C-alpha atoms as a PDB file:
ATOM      1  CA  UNK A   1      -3.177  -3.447  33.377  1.00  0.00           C
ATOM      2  CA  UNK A   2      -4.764  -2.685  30.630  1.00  0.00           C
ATOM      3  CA  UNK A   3      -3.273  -5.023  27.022  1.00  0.00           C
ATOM      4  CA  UNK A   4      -2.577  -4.294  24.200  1.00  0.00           C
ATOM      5  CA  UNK A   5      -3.773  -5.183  20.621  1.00  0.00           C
ATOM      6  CA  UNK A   6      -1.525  -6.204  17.567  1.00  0.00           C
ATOM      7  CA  UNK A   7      -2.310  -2.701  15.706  1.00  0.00           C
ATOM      8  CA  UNK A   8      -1.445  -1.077  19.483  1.00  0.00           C
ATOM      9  CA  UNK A   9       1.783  -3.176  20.074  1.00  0.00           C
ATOM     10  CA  UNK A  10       3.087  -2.387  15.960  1.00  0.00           C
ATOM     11  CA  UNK A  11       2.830   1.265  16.300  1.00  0.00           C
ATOM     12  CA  UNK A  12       4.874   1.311  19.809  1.00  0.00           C
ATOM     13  CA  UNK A  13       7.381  -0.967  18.149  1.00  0.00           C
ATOM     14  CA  UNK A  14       7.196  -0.061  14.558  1.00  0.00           C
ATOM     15  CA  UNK A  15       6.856  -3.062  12.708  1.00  0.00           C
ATOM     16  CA  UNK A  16       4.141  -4.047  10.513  1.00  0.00           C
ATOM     17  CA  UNK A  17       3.831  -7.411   9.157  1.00  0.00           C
ATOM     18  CA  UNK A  18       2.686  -5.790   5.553  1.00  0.00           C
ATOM     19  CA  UNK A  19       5.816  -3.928   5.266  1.00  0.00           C
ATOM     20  CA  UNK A  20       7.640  -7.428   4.905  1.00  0.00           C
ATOM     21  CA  UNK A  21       7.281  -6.690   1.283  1.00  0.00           C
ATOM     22  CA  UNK A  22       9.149  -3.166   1.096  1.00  0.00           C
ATOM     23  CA  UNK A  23      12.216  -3.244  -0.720  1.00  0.00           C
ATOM     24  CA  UNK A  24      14.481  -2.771   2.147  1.00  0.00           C
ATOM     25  CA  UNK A  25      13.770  -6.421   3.627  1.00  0.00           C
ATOM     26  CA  UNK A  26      14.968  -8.116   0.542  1.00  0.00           C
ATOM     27  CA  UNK A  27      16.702 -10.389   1.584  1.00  0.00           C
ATOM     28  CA  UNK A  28      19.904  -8.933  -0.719  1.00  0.00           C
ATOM     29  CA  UNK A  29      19.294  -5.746   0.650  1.00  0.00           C
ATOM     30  CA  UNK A  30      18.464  -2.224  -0.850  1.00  0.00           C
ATOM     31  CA  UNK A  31      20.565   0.714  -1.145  1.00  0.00           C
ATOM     32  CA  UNK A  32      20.484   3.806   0.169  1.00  0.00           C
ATOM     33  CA  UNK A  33      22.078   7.331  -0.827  1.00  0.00           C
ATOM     34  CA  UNK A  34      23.674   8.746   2.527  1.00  0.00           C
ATOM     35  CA  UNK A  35      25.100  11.350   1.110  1.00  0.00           C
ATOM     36  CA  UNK A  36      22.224  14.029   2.199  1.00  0.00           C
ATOM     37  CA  UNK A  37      22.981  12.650   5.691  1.00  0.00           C
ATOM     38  CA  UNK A  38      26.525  13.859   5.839  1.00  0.00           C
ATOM     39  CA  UNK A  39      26.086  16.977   3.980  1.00  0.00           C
ATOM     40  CA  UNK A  40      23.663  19.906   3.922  1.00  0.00           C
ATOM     41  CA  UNK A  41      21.760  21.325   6.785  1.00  0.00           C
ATOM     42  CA  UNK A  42      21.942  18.432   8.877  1.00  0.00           C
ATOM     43  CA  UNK A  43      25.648  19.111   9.434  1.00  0.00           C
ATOM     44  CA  UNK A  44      26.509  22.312  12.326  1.00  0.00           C
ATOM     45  CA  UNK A  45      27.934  25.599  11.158  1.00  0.00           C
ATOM     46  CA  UNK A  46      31.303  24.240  12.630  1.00  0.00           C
ATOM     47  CA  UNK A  47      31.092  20.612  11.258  1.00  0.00           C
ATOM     48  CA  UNK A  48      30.648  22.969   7.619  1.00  0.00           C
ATOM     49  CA  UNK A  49      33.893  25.391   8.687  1.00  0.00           C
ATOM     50  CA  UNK A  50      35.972  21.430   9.253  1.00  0.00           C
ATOM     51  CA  UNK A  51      34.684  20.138   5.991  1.00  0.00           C
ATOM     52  CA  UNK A  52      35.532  23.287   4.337  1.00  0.00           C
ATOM     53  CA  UNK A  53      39.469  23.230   5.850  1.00  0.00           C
ATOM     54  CA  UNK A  54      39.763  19.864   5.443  1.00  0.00           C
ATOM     55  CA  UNK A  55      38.791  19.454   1.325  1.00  0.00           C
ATOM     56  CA  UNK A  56      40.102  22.919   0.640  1.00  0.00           C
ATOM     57  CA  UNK A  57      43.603  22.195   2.045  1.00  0.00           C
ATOM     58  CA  UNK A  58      46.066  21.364  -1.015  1.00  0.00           C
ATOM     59  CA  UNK A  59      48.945  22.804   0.154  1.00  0.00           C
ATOM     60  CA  UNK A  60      51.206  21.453   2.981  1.00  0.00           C
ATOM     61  CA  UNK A  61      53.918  22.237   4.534  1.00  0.00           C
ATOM     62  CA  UNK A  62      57.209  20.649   6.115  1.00  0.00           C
ATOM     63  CA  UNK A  63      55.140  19.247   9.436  1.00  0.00           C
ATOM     64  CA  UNK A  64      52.353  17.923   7.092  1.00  0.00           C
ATOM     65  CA  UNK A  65      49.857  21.006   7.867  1.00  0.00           C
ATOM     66  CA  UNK A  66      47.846  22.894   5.814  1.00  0.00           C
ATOM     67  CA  UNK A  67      49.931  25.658   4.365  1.00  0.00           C
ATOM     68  CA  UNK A  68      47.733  29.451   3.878  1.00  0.00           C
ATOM     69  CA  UNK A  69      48.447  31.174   0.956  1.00  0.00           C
ATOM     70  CA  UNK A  70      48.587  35.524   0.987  1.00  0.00           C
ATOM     71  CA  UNK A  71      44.971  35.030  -0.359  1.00  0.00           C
ATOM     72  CA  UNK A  72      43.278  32.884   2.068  1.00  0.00           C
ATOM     73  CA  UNK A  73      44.754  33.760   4.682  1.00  0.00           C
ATOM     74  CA  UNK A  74      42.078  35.955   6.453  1.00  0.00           C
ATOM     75  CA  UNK A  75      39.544  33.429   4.700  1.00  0.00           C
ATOM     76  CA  UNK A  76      40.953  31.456   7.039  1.00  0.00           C
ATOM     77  CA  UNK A  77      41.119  33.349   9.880  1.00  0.00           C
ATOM     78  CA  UNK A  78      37.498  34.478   9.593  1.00  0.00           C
ATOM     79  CA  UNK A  79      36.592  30.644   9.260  1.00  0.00           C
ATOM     80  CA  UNK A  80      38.561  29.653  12.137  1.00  0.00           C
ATOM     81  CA  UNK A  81      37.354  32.663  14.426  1.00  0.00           C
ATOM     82  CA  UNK A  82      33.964  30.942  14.507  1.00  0.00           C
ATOM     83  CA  UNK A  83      34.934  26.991  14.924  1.00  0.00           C
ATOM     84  CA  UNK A  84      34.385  26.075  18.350  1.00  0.00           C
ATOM     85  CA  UNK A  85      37.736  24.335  19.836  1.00  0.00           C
ATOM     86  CA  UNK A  86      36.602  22.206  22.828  1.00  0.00           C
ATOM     87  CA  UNK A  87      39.179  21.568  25.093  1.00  0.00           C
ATOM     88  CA  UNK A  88      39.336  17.752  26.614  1.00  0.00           C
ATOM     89  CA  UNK A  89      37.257  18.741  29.700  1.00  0.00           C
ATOM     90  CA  UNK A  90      34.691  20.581  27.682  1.00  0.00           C
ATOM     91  CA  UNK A  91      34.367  17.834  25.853  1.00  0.00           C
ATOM     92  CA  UNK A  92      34.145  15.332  28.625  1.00  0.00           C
ATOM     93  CA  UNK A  93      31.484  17.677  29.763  1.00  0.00           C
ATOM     94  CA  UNK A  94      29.839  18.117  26.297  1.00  0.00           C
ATOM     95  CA  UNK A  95      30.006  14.078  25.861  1.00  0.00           C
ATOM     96  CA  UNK A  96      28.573  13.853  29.550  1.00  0.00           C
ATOM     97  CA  UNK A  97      25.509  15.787  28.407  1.00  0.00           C
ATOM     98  CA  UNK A  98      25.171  13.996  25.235  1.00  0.00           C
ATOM     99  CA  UNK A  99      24.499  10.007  26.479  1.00  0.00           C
ATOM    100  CA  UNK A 100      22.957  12.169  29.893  1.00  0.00           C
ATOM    101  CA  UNK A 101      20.072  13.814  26.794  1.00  0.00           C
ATOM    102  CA  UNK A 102      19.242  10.631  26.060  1.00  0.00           C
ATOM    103  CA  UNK A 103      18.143   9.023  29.700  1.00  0.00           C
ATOM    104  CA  UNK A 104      14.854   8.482  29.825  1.00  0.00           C
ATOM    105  CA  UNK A 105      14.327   7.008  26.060  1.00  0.00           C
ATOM    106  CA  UNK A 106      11.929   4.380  26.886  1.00  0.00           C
ATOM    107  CA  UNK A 107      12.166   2.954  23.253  1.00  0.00           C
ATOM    108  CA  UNK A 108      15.934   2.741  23.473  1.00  0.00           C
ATOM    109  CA  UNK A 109      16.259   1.038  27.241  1.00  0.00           C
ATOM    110  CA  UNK A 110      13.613  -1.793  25.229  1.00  0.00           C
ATOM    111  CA  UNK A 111      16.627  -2.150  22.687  1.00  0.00           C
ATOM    112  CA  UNK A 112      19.382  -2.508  25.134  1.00  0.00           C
ATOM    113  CA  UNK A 113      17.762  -4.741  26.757  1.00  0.00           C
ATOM    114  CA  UNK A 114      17.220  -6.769  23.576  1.00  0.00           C
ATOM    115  CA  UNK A 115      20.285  -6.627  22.635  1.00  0.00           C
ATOM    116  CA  UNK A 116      21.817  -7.393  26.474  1.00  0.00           C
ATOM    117  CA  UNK A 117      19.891 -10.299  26.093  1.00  0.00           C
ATOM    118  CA  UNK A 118      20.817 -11.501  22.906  1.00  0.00           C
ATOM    119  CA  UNK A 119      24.905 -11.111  23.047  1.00  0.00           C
ATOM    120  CA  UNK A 120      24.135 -12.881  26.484  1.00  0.00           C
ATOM    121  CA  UNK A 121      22.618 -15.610  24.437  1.00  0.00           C
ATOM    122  CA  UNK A 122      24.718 -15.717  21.589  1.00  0.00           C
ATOM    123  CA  UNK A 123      27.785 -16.024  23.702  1.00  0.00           C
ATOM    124  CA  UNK A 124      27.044 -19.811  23.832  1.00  0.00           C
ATOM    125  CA  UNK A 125      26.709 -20.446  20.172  1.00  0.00           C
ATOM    126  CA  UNK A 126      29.169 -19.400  18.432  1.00  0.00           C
ATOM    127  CA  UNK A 127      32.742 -20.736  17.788  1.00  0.00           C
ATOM    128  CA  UNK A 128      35.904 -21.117  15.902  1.00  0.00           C
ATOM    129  CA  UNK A 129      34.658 -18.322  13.183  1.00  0.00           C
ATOM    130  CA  UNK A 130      37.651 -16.633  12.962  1.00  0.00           C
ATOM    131  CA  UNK A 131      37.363 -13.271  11.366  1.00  0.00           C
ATOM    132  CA  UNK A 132      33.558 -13.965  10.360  1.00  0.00           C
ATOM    133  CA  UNK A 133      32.546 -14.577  13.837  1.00  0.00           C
ATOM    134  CA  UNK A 134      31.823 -10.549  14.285  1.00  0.00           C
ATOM    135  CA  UNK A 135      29.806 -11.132  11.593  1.00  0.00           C
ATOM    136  CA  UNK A 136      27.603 -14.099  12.593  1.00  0.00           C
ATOM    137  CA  UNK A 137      26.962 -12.173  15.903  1.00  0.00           C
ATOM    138  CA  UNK A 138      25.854  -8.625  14.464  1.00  0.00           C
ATOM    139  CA  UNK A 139      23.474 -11.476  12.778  1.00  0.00           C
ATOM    140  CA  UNK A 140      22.256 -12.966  15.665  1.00  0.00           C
ATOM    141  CA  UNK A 141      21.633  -9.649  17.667  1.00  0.00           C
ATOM    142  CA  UNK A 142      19.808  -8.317  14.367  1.00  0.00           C
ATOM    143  CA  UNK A 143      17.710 -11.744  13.891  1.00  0.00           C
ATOM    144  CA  UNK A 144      16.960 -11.394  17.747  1.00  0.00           C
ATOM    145  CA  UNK A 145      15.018  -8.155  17.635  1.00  0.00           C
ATOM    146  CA  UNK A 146      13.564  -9.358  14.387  1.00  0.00           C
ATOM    147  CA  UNK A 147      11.925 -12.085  16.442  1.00  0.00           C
ATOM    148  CA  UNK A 148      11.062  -9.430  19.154  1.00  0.00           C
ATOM    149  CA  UNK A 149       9.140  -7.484  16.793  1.00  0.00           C
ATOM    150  CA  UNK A 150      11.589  -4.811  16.210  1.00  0.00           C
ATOM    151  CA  UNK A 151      12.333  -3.126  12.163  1.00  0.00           C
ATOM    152  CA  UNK A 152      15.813  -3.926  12.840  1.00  0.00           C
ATOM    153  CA  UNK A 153      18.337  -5.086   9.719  1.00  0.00           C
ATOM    154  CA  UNK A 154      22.309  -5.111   9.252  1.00  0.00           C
ATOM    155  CA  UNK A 155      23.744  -1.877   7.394  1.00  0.00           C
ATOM    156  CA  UNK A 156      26.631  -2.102   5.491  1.00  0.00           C
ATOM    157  CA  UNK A 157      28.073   1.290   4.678  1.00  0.00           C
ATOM    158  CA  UNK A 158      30.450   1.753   1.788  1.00  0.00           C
ATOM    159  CA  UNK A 159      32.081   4.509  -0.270  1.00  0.00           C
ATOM    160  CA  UNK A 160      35.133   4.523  -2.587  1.00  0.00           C
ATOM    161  CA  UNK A 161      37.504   7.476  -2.833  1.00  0.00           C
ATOM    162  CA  UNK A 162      36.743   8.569  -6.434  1.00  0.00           C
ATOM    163  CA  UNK A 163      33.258   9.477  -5.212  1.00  0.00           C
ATOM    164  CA  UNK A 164      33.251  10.747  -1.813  1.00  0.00           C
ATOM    165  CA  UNK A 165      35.216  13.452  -1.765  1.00  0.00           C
ATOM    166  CA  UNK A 166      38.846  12.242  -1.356  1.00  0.00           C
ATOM    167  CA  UNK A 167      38.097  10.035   1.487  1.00  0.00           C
ATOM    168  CA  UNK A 168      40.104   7.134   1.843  1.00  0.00           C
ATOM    169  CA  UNK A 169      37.399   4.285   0.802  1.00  0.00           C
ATOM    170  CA  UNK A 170      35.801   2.109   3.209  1.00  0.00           C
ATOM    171  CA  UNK A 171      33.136   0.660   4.743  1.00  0.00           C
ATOM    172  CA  UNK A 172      30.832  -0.818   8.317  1.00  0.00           C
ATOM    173  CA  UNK A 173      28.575  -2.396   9.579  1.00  0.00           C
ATOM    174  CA  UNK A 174      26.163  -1.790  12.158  1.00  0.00           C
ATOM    175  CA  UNK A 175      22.266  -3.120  13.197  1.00  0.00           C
ATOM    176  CA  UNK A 176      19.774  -0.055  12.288  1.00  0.00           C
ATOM    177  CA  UNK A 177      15.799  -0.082  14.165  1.00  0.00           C
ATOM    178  CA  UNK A 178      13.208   2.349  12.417  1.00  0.00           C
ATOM    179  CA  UNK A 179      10.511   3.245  14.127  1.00  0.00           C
ATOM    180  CA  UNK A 180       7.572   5.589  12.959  1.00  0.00           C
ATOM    181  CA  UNK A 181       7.443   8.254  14.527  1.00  0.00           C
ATOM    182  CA  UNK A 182       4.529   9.685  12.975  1.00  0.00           C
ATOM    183  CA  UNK A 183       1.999   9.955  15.728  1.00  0.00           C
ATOM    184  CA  UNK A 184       5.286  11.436  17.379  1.00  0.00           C
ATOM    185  CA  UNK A 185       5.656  14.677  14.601  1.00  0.00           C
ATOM    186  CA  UNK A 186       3.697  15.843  11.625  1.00  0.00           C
ATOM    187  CA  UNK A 187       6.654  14.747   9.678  1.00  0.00           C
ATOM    188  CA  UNK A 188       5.952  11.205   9.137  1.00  0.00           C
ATOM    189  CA  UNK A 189       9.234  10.429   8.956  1.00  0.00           C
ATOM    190  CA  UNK A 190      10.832   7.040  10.845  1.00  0.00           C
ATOM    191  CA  UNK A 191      12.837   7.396  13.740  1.00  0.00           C
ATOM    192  CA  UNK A 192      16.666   5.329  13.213  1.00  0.00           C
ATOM    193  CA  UNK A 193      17.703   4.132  16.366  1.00  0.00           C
ATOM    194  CA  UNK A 194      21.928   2.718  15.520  1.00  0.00           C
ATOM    195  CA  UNK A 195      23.338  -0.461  17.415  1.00  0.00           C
ATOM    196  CA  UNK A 196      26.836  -1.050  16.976  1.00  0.00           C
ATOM    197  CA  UNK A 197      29.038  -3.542  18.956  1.00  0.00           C
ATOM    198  CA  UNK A 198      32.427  -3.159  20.156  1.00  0.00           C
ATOM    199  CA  UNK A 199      31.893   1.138  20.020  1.00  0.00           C
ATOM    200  CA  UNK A 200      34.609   2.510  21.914  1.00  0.00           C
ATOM    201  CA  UNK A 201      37.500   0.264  19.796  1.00  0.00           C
ATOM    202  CA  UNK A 202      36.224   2.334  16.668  1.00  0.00           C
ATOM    203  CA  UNK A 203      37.866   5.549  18.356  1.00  0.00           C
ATOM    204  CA  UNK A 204      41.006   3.956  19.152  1.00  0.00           C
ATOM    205  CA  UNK A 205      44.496   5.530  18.377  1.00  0.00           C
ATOM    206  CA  UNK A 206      47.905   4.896  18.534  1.00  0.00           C
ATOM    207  CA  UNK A 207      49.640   6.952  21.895  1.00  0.00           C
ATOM    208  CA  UNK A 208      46.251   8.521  23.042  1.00  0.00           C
ATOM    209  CA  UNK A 209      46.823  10.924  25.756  1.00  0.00           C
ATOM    210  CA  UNK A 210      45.308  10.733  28.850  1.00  0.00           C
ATOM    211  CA  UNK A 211      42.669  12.787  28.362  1.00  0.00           C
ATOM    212  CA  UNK A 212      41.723  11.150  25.533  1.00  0.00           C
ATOM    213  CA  UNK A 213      42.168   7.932  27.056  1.00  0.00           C
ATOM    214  CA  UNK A 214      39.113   9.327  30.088  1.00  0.00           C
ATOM    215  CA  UNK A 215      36.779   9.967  27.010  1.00  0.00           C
ATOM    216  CA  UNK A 216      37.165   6.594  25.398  1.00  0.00           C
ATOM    217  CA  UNK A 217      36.390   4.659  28.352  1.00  0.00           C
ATOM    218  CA  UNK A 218      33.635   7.054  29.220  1.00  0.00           C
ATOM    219  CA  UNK A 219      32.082   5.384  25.983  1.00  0.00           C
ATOM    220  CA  UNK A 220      30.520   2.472  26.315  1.00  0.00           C
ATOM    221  CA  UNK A 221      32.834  -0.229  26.355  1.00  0.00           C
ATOM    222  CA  UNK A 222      30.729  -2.784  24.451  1.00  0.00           C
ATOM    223  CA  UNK A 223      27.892  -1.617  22.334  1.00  0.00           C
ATOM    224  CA  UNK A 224      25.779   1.735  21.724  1.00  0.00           C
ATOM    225  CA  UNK A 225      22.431   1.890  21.400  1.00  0.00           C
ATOM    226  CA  UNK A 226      21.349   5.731  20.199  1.00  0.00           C
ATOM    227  CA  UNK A 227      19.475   8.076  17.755  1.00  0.00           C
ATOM    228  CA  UNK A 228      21.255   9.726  15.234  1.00  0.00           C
ATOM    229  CA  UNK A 229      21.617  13.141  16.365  1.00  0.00           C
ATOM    230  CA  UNK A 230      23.454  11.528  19.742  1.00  0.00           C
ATOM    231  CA  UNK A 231      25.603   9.623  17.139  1.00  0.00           C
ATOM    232  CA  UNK A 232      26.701  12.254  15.371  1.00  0.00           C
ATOM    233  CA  UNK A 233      27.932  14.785  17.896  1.00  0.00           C
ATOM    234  CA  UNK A 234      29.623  11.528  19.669  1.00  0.00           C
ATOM    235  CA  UNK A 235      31.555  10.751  16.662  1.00  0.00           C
ATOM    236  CA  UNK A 236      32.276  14.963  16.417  1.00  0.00           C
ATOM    237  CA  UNK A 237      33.653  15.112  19.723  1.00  0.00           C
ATOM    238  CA  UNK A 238      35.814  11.968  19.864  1.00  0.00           C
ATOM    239  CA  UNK A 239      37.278  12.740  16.193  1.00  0.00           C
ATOM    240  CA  UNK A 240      37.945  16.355  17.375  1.00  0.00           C
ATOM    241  CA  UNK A 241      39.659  14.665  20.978  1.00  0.00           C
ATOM    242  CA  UNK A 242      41.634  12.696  18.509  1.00  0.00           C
ATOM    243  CA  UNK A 243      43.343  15.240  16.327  1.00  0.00           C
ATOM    244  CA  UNK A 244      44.288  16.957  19.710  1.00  0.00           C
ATOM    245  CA  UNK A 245      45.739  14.258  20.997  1.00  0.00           C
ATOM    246  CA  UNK A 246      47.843  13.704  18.353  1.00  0.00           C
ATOM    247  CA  UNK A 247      48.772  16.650  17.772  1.00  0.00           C
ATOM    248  CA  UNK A 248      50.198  16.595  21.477  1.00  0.00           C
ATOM    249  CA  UNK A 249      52.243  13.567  20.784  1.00  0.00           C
ATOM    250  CA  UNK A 250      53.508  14.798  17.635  1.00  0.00           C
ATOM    251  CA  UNK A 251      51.251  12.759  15.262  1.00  0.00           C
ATOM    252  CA  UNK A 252      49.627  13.463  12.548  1.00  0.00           C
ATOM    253  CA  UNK A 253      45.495  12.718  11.996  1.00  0.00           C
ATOM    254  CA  UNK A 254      45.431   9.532  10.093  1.00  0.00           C
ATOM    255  CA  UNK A 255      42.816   9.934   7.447  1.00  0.00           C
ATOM    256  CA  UNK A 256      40.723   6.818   8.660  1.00  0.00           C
ATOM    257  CA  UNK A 257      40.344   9.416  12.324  1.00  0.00           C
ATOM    258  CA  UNK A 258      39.342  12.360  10.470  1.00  0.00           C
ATOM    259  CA  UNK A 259      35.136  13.280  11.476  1.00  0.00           C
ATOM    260  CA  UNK A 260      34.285  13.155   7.810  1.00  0.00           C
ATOM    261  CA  UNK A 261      35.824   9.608   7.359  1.00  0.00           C
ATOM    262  CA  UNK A 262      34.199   8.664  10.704  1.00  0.00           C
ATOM    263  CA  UNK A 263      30.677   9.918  10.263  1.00  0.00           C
ATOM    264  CA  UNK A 264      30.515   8.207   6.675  1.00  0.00           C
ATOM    265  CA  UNK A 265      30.960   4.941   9.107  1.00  0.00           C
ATOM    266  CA  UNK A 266      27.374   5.249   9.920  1.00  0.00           C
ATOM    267  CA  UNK A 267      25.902   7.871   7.765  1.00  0.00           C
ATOM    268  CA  UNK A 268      27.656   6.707   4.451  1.00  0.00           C
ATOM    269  CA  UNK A 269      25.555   5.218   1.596  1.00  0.00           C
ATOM    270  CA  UNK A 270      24.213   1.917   2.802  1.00  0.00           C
ATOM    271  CA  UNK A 271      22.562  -1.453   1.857  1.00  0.00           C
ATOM    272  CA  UNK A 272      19.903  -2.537   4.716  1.00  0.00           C
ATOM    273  CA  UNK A 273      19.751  -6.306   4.874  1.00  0.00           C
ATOM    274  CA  UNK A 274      17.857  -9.029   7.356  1.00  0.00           C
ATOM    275  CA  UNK A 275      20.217 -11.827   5.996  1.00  0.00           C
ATOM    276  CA  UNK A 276      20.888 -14.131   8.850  1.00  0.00           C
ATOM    277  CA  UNK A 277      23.716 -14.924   7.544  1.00  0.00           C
ATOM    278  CA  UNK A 278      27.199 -13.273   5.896  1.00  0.00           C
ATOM    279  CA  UNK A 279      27.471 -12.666   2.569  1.00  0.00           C
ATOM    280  CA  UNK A 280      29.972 -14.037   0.113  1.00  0.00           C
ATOM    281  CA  UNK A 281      33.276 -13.825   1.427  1.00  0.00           C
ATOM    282  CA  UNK A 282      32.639 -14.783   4.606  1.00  0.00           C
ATOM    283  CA  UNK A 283      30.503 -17.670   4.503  1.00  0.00           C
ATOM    284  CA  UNK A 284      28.354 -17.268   1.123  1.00  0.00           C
ATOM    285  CA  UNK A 285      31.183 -18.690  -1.053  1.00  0.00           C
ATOM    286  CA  UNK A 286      31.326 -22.092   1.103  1.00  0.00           C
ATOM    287  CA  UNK A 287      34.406 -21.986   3.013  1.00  0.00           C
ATOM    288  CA  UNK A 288      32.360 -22.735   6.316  1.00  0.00           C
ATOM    289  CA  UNK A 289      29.660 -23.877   7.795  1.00  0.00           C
ATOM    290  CA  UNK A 290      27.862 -22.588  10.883  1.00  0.00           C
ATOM    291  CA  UNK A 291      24.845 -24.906  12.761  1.00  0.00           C
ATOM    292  CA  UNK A 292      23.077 -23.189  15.410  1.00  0.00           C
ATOM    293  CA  UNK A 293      21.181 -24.361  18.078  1.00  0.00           C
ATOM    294  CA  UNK A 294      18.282 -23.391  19.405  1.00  0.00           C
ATOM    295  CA  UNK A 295      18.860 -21.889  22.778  1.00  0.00           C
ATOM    296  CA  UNK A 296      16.384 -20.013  24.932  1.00  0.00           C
ATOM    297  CA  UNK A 297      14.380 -18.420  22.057  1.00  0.00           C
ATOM    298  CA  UNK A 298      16.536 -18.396  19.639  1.00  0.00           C
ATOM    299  CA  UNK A 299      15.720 -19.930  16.401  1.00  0.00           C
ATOM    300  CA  UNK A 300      18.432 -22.134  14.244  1.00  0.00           C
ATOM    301  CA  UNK A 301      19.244 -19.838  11.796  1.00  0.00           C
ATOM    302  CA  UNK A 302      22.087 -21.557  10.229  1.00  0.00           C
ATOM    303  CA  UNK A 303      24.192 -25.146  10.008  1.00  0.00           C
ATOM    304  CA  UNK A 304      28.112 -26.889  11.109  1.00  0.00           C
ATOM    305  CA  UNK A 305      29.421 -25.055  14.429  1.00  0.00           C
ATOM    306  CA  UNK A 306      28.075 -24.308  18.032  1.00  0.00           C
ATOM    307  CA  UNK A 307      29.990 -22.642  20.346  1.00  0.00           C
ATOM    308  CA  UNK A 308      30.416 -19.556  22.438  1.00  0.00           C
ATOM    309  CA  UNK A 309      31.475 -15.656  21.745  1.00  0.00           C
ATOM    310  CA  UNK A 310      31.584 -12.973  24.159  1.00  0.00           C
ATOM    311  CA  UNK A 311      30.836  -9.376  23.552  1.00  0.00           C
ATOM    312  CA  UNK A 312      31.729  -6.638  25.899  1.00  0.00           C
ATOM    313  CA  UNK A 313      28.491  -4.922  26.857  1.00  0.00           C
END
């Protein structure tokens, strides 16, 4: 078998020591303006049509639902005649074809099982964190694929209401990989591969139906590991599933389901950090302490409490 050299091995992995000094590996992090990836021609005709019903809705009526004046009211036929309504087994289909697409991504099977490993690992170290202790992990899975070579950091999405349209505020936090993908395209442009733990419990709603109910565990229970594009229509079709479901129950969408609130949960404006450990407020002010050990690779990163945390994977 033929081995590689250092140049060879950074352009399969994307990660080059030099870049160490780019703004995004600060270690406070850099910020980034998502906005361009939630709006604009990124987004499908239909995901436009939704955004368009959604923000343009001011008037409601008795059941809480968007209320068409004598004006708009073939406006909003027109828009409506060309939304695509999947029902649950088209999208069980559609979501079938989506994580079936992305078989065969050699880059992203190396990631999973980095990350396998890692969760595997860090289910022995940590302890007694309480709320921080999702945290510390996202940490540890991050600092692990650092140490494998990967361009991996922590993103922490947030947006306030006053400027993002009338969406409730909020915020997440997920690991991100770039890799170039320039000897892939003529665009030049790095590839963002998105990690996030716990996936299917972000999709989670009160009285789901059972067709809703065969979608979420069709997710993956523990963590995804994807491109963007796969992202994106994953978060379409669950938030879509949702509002159907209910509707059938008699619910209304809260606005934390909605596919606008949910995509800015990934594709929000973001800070990219490689901090090992929390920030203030969970850690940085003082209130605890965590030592880590060593174990099977993994460097101490941090000081007070070993112990054990399981992640569904």
């Amino acid at each position: 078998m033929m081995k590689l050299d250092e140049q060879a091995r950074a352009r399969i992995i994307g990660y080059y020591p030099e870049q160490q000094k780019l703004s995004y590996y600060t270690s406070s992090g850099s910020e980034h303006d998502g906005a361009a990836d939630i709006d604009g021609d990124s987004l499908s005709l239909s995901d436009l049509v939704d955004c368009f019903l959604e923000e343009s809705c001011q008037e409601k009526n008795e059941d809480g639902e968007c209320s068409a004046t004598s004006d708009d009211t073939e406006s909003t036929r027109r828009l409506n005649s060309v939304t695509v309504d999947l029902s649950d087994d088209d999208s069980f289909q559609e979501l079938h074809r989506v994580f079936i697409a992305d078989r065969g991504d050699q880059y992203r099977d190396l990631l999973v099982s980095g990350v396998q490993h890692a969760l595997e690992m860090l289910q022995f170290q940590f302890r007694g964190l309480g709320s921080c202790r999702q945290q510390v992990v996202l940490r540890g899975v991050m600092s692990r694929l650092r140490s494998l070579g990967h361009n991996a950091a922590v993103c922490k999405t947030k947006w306030d209401a006053s400027t993002s349209g009338g969406l409730v505020s909020g915020g997440h936090e997920f690991i991100d990989v770039l890799v170039d993908s320039s000897e892939e395209d003529s665009t030049g442009q790095q590839l963002r591969y998105f990690i996030d733990l716990d996936f299917a419990a972000k999709f989670e709603i009160a009285r789901p139906t059972e067709a809703y109910k065969r979608l979420l565990n069709f997710l993956p229970g523990g963590t995804f590991v994807g491109k963007e594009a796969q992202l994106r229509k994953v978060v379409k079709l669950m938030s879509d599933a949702a509002k159907r479901s209910l509707k059938s129950r008699g619910l209304h969408l809260p606005p934390w389901r909605k596919n606008r609130y949910m995509q800015m949960k990934w594709f929000g404006p973001y800070r990219r950090t490689v901090n090992a450990l929390p920030g203030v407020g969970c850690g940085g002010d003082g209130k605890w302490r965590v030592e880590c050990r060593a174990v099977m690779g993994f460097d101490p990163v941090c000081h007070g409490v070993s112990g054990g945390y399981f992640v569904r994977t």
